[in-house]
CSV table of C-alpha atoms in Angstrom, one decimal:
chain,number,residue,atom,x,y,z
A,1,UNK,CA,41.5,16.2,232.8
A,2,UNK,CA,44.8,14.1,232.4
A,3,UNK,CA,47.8,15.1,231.1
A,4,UNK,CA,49.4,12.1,228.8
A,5,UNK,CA,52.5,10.2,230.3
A,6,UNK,CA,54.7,12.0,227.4
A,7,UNK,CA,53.8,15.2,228.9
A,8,UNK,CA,54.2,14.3,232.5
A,9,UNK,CA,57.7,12.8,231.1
A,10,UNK,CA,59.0,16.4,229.2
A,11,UNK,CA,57.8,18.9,231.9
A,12,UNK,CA,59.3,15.9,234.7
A,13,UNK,CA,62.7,16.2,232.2
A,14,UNK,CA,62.3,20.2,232.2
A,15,UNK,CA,62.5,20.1,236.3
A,16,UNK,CA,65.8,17.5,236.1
A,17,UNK,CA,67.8,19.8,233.8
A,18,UNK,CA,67.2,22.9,236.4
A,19,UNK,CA,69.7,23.5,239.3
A,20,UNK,CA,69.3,21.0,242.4
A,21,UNK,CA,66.8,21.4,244.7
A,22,UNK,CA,64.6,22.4,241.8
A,23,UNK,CA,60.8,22.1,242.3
A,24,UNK,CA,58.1,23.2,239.9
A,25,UNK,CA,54.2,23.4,239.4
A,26,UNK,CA,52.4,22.8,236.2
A,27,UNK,CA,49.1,24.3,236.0
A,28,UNK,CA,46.6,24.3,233.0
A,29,UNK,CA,43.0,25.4,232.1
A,30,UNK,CA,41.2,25.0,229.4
A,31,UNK,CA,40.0,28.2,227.8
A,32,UNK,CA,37.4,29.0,224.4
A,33,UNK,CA,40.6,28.8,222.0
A,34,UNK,CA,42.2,25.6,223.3
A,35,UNK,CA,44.2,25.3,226.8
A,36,UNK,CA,46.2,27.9,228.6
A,37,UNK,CA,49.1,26.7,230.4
A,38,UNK,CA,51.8,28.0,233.5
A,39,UNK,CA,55.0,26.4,234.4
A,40,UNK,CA,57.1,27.8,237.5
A,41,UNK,CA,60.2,26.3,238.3
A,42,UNK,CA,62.2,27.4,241.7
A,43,UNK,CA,65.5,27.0,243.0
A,44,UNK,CA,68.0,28.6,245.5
A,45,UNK,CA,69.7,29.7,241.9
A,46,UNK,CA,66.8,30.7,239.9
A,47,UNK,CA,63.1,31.4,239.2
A,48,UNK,CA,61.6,30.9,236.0
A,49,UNK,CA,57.8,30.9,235.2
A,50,UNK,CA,57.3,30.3,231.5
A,51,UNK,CA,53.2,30.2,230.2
A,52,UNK,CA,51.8,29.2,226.7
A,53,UNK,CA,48.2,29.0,225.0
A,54,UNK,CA,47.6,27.4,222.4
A,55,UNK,CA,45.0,24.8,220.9
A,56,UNK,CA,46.1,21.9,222.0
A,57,UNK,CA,48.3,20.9,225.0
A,58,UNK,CA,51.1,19.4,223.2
A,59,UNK,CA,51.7,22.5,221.4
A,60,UNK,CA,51.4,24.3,225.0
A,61,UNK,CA,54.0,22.5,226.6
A,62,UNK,CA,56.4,22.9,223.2
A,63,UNK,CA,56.0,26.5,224.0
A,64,UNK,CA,56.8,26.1,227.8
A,65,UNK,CA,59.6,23.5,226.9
A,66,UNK,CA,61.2,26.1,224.3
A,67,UNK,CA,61.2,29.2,227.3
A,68,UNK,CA,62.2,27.1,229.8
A,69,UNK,CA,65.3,25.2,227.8
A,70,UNK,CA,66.0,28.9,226.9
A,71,UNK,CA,66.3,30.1,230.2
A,72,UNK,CA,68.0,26.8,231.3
A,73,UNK,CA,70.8,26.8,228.6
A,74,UNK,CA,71.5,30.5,230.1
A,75,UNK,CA,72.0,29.3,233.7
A,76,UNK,CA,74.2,26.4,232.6
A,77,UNK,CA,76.4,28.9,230.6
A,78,UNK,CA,76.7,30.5,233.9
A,79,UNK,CA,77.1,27.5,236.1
A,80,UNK,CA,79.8,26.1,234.0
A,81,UNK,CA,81.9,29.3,233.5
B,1,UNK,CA,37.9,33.5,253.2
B,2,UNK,CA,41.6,32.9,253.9
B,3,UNK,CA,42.7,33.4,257.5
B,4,UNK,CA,44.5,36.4,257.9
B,5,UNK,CA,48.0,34.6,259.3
B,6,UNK,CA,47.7,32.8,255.3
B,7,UNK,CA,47.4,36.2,253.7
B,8,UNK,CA,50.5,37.3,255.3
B,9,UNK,CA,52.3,34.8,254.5
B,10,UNK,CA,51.2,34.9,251.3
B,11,UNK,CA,52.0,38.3,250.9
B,12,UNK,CA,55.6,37.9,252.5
B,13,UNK,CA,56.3,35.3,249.8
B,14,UNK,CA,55.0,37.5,247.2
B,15,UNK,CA,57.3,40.4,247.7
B,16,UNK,CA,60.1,37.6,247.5
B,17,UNK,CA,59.0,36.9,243.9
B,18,UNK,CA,60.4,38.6,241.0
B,19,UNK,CA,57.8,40.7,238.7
B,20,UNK,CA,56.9,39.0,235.7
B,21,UNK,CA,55.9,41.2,232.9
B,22,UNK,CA,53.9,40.2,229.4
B,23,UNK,CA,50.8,38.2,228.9
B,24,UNK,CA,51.4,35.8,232.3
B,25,UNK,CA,51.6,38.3,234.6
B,26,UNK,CA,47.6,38.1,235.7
B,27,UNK,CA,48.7,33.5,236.1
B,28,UNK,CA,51.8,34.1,237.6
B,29,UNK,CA,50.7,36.9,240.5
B,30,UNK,CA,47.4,34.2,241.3
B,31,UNK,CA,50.3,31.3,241.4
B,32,UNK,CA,52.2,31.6,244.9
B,33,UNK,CA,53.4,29.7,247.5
B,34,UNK,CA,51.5,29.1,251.0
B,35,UNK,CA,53.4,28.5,253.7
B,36,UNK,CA,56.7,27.3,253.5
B,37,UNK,CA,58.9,27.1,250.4
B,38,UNK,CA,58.4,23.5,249.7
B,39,UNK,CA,54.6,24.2,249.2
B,40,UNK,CA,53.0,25.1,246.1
B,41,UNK,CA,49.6,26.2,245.7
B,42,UNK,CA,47.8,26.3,242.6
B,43,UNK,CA,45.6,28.7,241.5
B,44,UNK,CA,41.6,28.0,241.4
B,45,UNK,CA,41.8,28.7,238.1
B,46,UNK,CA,43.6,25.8,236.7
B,47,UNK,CA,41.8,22.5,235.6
B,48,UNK,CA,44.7,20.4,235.8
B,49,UNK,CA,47.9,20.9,238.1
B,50,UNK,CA,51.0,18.9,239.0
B,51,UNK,CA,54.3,19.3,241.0
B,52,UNK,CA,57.4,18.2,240.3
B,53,UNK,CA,60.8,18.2,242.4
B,54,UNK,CA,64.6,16.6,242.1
B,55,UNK,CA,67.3,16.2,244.2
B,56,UNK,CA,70.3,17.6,245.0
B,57,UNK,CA,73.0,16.9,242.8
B,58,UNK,CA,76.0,15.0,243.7
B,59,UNK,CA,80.0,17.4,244.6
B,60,UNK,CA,82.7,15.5,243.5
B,61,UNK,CA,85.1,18.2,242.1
B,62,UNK,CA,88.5,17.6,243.1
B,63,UNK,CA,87.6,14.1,244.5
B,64,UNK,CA,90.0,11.5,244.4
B,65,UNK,CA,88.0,8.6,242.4
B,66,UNK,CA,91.7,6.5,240.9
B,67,UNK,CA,90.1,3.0,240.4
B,68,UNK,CA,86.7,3.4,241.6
B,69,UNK,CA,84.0,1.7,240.9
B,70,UNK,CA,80.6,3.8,239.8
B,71,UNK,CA,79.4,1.6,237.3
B,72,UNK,CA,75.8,2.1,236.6
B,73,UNK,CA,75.6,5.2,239.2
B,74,UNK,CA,73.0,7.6,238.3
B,75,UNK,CA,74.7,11.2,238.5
B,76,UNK,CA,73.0,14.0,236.3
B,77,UNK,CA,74.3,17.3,237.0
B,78,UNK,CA,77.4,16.1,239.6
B,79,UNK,CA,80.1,18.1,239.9
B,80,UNK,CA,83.5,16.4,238.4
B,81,UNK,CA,85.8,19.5,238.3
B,82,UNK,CA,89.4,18.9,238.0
B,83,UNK,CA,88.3,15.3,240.0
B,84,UNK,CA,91.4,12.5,240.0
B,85,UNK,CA,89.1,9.7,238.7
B,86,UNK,CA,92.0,7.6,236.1
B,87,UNK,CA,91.2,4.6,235.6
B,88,UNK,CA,87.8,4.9,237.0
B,89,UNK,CA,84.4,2.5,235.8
B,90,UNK,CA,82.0,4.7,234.9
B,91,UNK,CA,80.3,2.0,232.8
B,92,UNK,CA,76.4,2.5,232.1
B,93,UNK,CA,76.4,5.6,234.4
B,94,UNK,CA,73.7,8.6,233.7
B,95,UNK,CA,76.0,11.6,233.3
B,96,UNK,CA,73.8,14.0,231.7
B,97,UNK,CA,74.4,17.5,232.3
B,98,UNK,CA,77.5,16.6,234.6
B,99,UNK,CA,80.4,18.7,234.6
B,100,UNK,CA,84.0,17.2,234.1
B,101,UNK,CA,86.0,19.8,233.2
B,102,UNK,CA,90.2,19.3,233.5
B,103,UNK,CA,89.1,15.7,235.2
B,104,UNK,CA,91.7,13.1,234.9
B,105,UNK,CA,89.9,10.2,233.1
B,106,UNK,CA,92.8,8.5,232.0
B,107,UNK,CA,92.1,4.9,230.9
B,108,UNK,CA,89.0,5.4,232.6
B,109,UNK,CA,85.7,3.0,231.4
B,110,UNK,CA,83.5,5.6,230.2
B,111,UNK,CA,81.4,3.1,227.9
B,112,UNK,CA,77.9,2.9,227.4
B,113,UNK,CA,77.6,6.1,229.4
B,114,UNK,CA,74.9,8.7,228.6
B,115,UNK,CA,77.3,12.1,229.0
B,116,UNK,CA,74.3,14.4,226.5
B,117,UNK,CA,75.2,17.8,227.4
B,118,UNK,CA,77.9,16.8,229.6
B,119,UNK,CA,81.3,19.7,229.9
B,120,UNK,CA,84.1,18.2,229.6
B,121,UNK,CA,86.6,20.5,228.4
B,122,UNK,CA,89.4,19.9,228.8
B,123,UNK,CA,89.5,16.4,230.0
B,124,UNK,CA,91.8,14.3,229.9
B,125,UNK,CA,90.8,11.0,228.5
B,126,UNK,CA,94.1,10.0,227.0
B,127,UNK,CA,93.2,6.0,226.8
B,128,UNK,CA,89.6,6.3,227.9
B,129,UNK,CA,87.1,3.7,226.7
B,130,UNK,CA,83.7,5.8,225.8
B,131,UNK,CA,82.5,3.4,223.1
B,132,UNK,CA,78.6,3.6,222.6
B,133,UNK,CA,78.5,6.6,224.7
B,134,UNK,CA,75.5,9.1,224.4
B,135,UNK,CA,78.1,12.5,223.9
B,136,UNK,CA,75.0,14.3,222.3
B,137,UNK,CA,75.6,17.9,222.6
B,138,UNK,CA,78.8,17.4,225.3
B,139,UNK,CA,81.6,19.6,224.9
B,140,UNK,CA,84.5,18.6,225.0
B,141,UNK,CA,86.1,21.6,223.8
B,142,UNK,CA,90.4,21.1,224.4
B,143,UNK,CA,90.2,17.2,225.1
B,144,UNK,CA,92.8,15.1,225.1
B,145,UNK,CA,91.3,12.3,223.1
B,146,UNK,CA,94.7,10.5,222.3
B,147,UNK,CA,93.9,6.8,222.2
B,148,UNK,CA,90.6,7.4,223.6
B,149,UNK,CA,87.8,4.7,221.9
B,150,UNK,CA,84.9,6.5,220.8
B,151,UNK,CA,83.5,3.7,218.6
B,152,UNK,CA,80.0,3.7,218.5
B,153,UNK,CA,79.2,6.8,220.2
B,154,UNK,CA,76.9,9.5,219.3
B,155,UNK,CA,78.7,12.9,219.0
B,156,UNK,CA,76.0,14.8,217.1
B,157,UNK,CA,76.2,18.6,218.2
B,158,UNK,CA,79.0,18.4,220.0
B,159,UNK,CA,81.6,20.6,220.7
B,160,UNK,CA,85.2,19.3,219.6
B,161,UNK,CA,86.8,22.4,218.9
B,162,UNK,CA,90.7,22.4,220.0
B,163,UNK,CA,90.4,18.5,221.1
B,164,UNK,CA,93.2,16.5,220.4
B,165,UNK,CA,93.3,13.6,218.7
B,166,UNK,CA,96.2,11.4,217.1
B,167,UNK,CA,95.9,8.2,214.7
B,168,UNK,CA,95.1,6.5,217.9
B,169,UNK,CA,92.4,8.1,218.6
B,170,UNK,CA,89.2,5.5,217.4
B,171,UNK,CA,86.7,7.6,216.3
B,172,UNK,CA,83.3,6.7,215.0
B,173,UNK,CA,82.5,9.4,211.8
B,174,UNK,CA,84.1,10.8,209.0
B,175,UNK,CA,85.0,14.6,209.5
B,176,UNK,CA,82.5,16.1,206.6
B,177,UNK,CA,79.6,14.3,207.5
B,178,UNK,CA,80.1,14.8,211.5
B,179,UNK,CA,79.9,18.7,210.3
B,180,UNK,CA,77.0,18.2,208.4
B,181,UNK,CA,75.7,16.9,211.8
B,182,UNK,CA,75.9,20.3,213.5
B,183,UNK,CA,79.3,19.1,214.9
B,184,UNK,CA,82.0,21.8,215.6
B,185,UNK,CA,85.9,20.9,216.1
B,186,UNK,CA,89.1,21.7,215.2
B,187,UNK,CA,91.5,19.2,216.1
B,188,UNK,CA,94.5,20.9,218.1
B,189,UNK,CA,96.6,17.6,216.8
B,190,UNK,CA,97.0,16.6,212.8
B,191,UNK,CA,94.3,13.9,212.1
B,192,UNK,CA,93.0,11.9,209.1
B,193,UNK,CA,90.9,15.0,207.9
């Protein structure tokens, strides 16, 4: 199981808009109804750990993307104030 | 069966973690670091996994950067605050995310930049070349944008509100349809409206 470069490009772009020193792990399984799908991403400033199912993995990581840029657009709000 | 000295660090890091609540509780208690913080391990559930880090981001509030030379320099998220940079080349630079706020920029050679999501409120770009900039979603909230050249840049979802601009000012839209592109400003100084 690959993920496409597209993905590997968003989920690599989630990780460069979190604080420095950022790291994250992307895991995913495939279940009966599609894929399941777990993003963590830590810093010194934050956690987050965002997860999505769905049937395919495009529409997982949109799910993980729209958490994450949530969560993201909070700590920048904070980290510019 | 994982040796015992593994568990307890396991279990250390663990107790470090924040509880998750909702439907990826169960995946995010089997997801936990092993050994130090710079180690990831993933879960024998998943079929696929993959890691991704980035590097610090670059300090430069305050910093006195009159007449330097970053053209091209690859900054995302650095720190500009209040930063003396007039007359600086920023030309072709990555700025996403960076923060500029109450920088000097005057006459500075912003152009061709990508600033998406970029603060810089209340800059001071009196002069300032940004033509064919990326400014997607920057705000620039309180700008001085007085003879600033913004000709060919992208503004959409940006945040002009209080900027000041004069008949100097080279702008690259006309005020209805930038609002029907989601952007917000009220211009502190009269302008062709």
């Amino acid at each position: 199981m690959e993920l496409s470069h597209e993905l590997q490009r968003r989920l690599r772009g989630l990780v460069d808009s979190a604080p420095s020193d950022a790291s994250s792990v992307f895991c995913v399984r495939r279940t009966a109804g599609g894929y399941k799908g777990l993003l963590k991403i830590r810093s010194k400033e934050l956690r987050i750990v965002a997860g999505g199912s769905a049937a395919t993995l495009e529409q997982v990581v949109d799910q993980i993307d729209g958490e994450v840029a949530e969560r993201l657009t909070e700590w920048r709000r904070l980290r510019f104030s | 069966m994982m040796p015992e000295r593994r568990r307890e660090r396991r279990d250390q890091n663990q107790a470090t973690i924040p509880p998750v609540t909702g439907d990826h509780a169960t995946d995010h208690a089997t997801l936990v670091f092993v050994g130090d913080e710079s180690e990831w391990s993933a879960p024998a559930w998943c079929d696929y996994s993959a890691s991704y880090g980035k590097p610090d981001f670059t300090r430069l509030d305050g910093a006195d950067l009159q007449g330097a030379d970053l053209r091209a320099a690859r900054l995302p998220l650095a720190d500009f605050r209040a930063a003396a940079a007039r007359a600086c080349s920023l030309a072709g630079a990555e700025l996403t995310f960076s923060d500029f706020s109450r920088a000097d920029l005057r006459a500075a050679d912003l152009s061709n930049t990508c600033l998406c999501l970029a603060d810089l409120t209340e800059a001071d770009l009196r002069g300032a070349d940004a033509s064919g900039s990326d400014l997607m979603k920057a705000t620039l909230r309180g700008a001085d944008l007085r003879g600033a050249r913004l000709m060919g840049a992208c503004l959409d979802d940006a945040d002009l509100e209080e900027a000041v601009f004069d008949e100097t000012t080279e702008l690259p839209f006309d005020f209805e349809r930038a609002r029907a592109r989601g952007m917000t400003f009220r211009p502190a100084a009269g302008l062709r409206q």
